[in-house]
PDB file of C-alpha atoms and ligand atoms in Angstrom:
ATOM      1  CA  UNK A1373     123.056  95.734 103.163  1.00  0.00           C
ATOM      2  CA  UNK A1374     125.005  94.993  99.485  1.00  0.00           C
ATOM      3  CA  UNK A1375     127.323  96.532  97.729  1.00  0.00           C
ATOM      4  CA  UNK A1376     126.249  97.586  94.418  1.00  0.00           C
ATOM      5  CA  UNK A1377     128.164  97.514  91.309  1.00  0.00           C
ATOM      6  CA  UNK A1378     129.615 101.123  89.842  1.00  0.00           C
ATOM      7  CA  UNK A1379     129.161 102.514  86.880  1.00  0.00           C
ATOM      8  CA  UNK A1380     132.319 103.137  85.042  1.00  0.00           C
ATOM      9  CA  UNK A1381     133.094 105.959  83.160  1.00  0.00           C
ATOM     10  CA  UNK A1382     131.928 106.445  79.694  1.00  0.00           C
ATOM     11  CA  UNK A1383     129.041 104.993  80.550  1.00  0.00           C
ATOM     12  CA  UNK A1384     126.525 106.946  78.962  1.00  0.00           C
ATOM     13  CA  UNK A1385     124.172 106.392  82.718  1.00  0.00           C
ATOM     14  CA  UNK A1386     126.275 108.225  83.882  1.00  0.00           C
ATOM     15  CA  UNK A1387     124.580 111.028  82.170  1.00  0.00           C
ATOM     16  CA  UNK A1388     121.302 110.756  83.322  1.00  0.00           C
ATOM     17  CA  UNK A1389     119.762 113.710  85.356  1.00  0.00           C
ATOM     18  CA  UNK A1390     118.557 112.518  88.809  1.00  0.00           C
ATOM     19  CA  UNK A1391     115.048 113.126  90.189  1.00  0.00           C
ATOM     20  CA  UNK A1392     114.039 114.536  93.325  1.00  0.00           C
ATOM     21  CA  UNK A1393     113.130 111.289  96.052  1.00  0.00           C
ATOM     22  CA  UNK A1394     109.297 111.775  97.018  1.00  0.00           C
ATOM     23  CA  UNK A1395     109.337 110.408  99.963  1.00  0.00           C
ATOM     24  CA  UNK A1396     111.866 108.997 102.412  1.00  0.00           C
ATOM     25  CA  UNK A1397     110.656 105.713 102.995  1.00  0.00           C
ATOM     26  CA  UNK A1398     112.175 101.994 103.094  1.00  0.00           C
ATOM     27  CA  UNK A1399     113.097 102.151 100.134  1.00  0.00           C
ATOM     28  CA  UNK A1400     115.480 105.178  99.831  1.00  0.00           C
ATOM     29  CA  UNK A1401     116.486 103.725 103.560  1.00  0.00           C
ATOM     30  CA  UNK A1402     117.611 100.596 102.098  1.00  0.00           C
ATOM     31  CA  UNK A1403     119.187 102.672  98.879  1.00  0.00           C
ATOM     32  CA  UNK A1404     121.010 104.582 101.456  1.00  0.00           C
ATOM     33  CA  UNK A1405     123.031 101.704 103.735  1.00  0.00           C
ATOM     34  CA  UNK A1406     123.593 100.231 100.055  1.00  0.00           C
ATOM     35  CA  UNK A1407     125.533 103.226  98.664  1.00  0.00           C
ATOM     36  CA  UNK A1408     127.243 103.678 102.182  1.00  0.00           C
ATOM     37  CA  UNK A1409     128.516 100.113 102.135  1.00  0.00           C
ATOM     38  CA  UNK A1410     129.572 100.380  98.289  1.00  0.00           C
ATOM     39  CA  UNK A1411     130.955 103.249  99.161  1.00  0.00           C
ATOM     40  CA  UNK A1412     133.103 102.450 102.071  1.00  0.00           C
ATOM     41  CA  UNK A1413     133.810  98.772 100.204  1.00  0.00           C
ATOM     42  CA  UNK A1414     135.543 101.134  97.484  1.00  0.00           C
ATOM     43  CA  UNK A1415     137.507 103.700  99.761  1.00  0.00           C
ATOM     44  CA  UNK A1416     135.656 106.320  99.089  1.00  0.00           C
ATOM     45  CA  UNK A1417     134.672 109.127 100.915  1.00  0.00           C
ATOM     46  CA  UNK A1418     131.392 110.170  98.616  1.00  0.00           C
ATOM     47  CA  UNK A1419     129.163 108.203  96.377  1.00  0.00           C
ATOM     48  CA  UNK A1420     125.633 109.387  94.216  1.00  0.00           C
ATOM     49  CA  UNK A1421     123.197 107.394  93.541  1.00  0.00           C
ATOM     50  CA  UNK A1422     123.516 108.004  89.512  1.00  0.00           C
ATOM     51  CA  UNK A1423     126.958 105.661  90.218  1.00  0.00           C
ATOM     52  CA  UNK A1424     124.802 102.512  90.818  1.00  0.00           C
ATOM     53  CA  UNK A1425     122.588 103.424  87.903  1.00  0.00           C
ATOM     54  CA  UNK A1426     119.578 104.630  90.616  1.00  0.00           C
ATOM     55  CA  UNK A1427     118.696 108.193  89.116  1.00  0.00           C
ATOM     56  CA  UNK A1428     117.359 109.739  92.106  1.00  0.00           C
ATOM     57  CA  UNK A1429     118.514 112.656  94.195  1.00  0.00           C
ATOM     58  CA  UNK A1430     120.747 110.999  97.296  1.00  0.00           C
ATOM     59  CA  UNK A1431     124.394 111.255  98.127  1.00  0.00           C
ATOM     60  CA  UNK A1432     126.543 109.557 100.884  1.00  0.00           C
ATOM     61  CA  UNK A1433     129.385 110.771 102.051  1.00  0.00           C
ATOM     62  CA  UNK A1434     132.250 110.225 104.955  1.00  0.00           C
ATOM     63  CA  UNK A1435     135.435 112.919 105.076  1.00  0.00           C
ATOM     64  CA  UNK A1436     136.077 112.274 108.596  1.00  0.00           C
ATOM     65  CA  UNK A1437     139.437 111.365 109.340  1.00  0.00           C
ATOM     66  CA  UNK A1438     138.651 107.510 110.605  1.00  0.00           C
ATOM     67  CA  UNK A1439     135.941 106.981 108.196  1.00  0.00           C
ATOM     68  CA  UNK A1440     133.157 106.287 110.809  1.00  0.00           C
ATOM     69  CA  UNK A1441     131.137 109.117 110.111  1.00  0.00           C
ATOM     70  CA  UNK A1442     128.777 108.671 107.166  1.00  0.00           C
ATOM     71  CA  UNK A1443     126.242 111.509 105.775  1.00  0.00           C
ATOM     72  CA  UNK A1444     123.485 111.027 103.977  1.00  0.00           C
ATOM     73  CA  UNK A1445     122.034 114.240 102.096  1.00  0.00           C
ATOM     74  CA  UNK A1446     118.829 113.495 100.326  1.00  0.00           C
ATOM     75  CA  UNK A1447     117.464 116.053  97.515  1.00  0.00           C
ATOM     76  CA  UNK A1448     120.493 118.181  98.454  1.00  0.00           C
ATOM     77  CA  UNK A1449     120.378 121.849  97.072  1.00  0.00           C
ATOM     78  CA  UNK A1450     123.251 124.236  97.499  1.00  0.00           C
ATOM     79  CA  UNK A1451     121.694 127.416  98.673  1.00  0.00           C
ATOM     80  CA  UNK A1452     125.405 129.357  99.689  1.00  0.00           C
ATOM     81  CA  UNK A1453     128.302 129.429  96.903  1.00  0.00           C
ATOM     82  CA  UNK A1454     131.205 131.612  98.273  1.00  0.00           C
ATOM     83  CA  UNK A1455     133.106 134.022  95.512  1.00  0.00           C
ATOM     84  CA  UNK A1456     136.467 132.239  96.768  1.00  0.00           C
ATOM     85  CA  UNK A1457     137.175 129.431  94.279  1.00  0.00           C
ATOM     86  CA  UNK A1458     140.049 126.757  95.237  1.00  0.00           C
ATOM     87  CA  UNK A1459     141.829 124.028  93.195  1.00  0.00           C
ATOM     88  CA  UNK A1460     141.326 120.595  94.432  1.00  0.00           C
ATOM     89  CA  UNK A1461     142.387 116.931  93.518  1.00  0.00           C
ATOM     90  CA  UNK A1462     139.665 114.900  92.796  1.00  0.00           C
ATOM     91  CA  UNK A1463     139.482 111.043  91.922  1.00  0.00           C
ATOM     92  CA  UNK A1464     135.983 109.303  91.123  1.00  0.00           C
ATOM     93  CA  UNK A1465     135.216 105.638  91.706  1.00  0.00           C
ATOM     94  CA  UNK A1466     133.677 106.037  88.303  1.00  0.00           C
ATOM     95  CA  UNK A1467     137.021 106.930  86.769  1.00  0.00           C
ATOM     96  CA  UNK A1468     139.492 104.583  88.698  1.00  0.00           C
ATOM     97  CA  UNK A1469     143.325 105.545  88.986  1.00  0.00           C
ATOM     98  CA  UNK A1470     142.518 108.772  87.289  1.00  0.00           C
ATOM     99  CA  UNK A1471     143.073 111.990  89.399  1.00  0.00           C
ATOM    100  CA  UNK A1472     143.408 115.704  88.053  1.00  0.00           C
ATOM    101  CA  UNK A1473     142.718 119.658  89.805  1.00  0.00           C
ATOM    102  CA  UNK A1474     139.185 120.953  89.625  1.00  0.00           C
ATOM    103  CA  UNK A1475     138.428 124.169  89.912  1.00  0.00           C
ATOM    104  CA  UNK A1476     135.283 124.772  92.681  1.00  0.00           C
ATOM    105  CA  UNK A1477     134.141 126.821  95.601  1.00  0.00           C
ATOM    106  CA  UNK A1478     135.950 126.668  98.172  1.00  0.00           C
ATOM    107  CA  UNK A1479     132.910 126.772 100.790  1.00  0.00           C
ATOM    108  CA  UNK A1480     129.122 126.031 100.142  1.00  0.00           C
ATOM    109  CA  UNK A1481     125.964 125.520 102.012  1.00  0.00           C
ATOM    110  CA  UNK A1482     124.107 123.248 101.344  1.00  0.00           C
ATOM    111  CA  UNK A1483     120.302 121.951 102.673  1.00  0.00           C
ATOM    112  CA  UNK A1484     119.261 118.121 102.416  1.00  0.00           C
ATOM    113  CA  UNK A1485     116.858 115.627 103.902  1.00  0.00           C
ATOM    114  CA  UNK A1486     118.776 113.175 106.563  1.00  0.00           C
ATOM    115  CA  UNK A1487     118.322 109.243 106.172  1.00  0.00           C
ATOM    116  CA  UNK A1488     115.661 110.216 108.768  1.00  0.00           C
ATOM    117  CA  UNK A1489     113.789 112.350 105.836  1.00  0.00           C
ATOM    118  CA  UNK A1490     114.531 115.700 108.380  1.00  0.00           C
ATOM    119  CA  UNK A1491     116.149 118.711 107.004  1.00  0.00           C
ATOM    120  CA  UNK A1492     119.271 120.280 108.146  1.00  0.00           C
ATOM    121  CA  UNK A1493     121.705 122.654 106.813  1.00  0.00           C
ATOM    122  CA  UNK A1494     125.374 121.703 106.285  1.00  0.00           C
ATOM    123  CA  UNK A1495     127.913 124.245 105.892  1.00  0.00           C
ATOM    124  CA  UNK A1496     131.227 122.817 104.007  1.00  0.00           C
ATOM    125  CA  UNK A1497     134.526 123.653 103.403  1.00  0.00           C
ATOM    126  CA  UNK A1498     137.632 121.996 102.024  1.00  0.00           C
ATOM    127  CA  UNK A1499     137.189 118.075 101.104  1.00  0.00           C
ATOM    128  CA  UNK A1500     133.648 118.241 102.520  1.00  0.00           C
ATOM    129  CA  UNK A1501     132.864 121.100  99.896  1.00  0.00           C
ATOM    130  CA  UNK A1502     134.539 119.484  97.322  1.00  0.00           C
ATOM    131  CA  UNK A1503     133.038 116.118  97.777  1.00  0.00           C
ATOM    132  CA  UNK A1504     129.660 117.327  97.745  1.00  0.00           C
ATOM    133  CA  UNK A1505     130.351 119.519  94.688  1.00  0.00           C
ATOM    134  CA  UNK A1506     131.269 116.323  93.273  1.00  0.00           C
ATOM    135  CA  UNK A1507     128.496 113.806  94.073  1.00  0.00           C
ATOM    136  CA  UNK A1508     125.913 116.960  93.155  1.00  0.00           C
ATOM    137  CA  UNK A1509     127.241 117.256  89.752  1.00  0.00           C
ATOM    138  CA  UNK A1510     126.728 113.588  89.359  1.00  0.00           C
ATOM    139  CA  UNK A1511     123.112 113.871  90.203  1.00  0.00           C
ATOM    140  CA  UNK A1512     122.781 116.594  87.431  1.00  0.00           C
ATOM    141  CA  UNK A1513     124.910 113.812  85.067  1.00  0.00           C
ATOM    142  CA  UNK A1514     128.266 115.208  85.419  1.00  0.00           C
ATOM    143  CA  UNK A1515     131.348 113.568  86.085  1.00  0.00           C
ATOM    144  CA  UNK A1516     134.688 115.653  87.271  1.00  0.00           C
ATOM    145  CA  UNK A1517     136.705 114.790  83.741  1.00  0.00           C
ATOM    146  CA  UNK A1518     134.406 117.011  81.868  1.00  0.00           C
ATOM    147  CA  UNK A1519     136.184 119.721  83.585  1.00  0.00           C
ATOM    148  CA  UNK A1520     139.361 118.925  82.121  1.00  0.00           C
ATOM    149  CA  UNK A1521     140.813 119.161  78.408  1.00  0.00           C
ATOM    150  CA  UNK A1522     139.559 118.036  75.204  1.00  0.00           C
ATOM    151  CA  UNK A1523     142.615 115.947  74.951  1.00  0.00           C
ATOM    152  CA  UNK A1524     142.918 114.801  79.116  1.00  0.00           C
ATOM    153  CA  UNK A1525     139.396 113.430  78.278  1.00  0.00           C
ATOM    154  CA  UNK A1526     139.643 111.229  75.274  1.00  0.00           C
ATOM    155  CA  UNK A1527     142.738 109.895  76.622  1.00  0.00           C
ATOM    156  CA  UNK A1528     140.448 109.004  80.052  1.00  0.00           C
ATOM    157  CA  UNK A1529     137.646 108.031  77.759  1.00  0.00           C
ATOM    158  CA  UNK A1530     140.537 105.578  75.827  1.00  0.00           C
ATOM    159  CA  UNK A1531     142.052 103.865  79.083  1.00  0.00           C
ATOM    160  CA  UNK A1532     138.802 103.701  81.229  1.00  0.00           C
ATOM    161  CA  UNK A1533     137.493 101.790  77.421  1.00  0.00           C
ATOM    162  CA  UNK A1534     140.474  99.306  77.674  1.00  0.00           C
ATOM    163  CA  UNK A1535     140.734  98.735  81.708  1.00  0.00           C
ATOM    164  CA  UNK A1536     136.879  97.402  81.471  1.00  0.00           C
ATOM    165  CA  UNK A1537     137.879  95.290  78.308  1.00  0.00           C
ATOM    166  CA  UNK A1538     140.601  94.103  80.134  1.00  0.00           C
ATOM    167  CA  UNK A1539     139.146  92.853  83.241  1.00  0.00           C
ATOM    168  CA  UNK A1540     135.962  91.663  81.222  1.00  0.00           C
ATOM    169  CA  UNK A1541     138.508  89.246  79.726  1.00  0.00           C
ATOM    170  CA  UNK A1542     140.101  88.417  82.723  1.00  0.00           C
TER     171      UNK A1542
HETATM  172  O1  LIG B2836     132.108 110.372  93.431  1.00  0.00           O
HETATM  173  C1  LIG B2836     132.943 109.530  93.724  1.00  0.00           C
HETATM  174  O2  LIG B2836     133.307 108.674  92.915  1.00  0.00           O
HETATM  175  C2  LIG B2836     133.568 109.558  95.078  1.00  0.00           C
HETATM  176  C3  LIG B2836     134.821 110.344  95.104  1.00  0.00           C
HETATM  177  C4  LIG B2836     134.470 111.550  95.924  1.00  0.00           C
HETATM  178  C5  LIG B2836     135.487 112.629  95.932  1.00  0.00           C
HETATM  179  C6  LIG B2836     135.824 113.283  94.769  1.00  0.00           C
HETATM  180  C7  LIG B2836     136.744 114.313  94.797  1.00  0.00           C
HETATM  181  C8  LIG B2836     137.334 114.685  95.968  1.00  0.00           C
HETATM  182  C9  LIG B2836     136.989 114.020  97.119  1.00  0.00           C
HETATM  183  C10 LIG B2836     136.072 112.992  97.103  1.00  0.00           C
HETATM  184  C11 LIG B2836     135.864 109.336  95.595  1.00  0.00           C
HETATM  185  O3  LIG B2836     135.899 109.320  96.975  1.00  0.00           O
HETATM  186  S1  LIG B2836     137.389 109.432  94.812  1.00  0.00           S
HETATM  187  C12 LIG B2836     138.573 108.962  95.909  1.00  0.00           C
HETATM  188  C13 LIG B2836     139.170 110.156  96.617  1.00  0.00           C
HETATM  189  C14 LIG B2836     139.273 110.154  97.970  1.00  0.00           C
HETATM  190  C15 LIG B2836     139.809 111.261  98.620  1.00  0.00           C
HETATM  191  C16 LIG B2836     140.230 112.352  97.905  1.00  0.00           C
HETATM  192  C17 LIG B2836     140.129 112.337  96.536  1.00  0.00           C
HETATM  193  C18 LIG B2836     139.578 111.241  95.871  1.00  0.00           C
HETATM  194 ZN1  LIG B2837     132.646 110.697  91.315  1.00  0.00          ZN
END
């Protein structure tokens, strides 16, 4: 297991459209306790693959209340959207101390390969759904602050610019 190093946002990575894995092997295995670790090492409760600069279709994710309960979706697609939208807080280990409403469904279903490269169906709601909204639009290149102003963003864009200067200096 090791924790990997995040990308932070503006990182142009961050952009990069992930591929679908081929085939669950060792590999991906490996990828997978990785991002979990990095993941839980960083108090988060999601993390893609495109964070740690791996462009390849796997989430992890853990919104159980003691944080013991990790999911792995692998080549995730979201095959139910419901009509109801809801507005939700979001943070992004990519974008550190920044946290703002997004707009998203407010339940999806959504069908993935387990660690064990076996599909099953998960059907979310609340900080589930949002979290996997999240971490998908981060495997298509998206991160949350591209929902929000013009202005919200290049201030982000400004502060994220001078918080890695600053600890790059030390
Ligand atoms: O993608 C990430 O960087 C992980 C996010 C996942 C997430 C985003 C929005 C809403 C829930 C989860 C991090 O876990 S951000 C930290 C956080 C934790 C709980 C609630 C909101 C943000
Ligand atoms: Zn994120």
């Amino acid at each position: 297991m090791a924790q990997l190093p995040i990308l932070r946002y503006p990182d142009p990575r961050l952009h990069t459209v992930a591929r679908p894995v081929a085939d669950v092997n060792e590999r991906i295995r490996q990828l997978v306790d990785d991002l979990i670790e990095t993941m839980y090492a960083n108090e988060g409760v999601g993390l893609a693959a495109t964070q740690v600069d791996v462009h390849e279709r796997v989430i992890v994710m853990d919104t159980s209340e003691a944080h013991d309960q990790p999911l792995v979706l692998i080549n995730p697609e979201i095959i139910e959207r419901s009509a109801e939208l809801a507005l939700g807080e979001e943070g992004c280990l990519s974008v550190p101390t920044i946290y703002d409403k997004v707009e998203r469904h407010a339940r999806v279903t959504v069908r993935a390969l387990g660690r064990d490269g076996q599909p099953f169906e998960l059907q979310a709601e609340g900080l589930t759904s949002v979290c996997v909204q999240h971490e998908m639009d981060h495997l298509l290149g998206k991160v949350f602050v591209e929902y929000l102003s013009n202005l919200k963003r290049d201030r982000i864009r400004t502060k994220m610019i001078k918080k890695t200067r600053d600890e790059q200096r030390g």
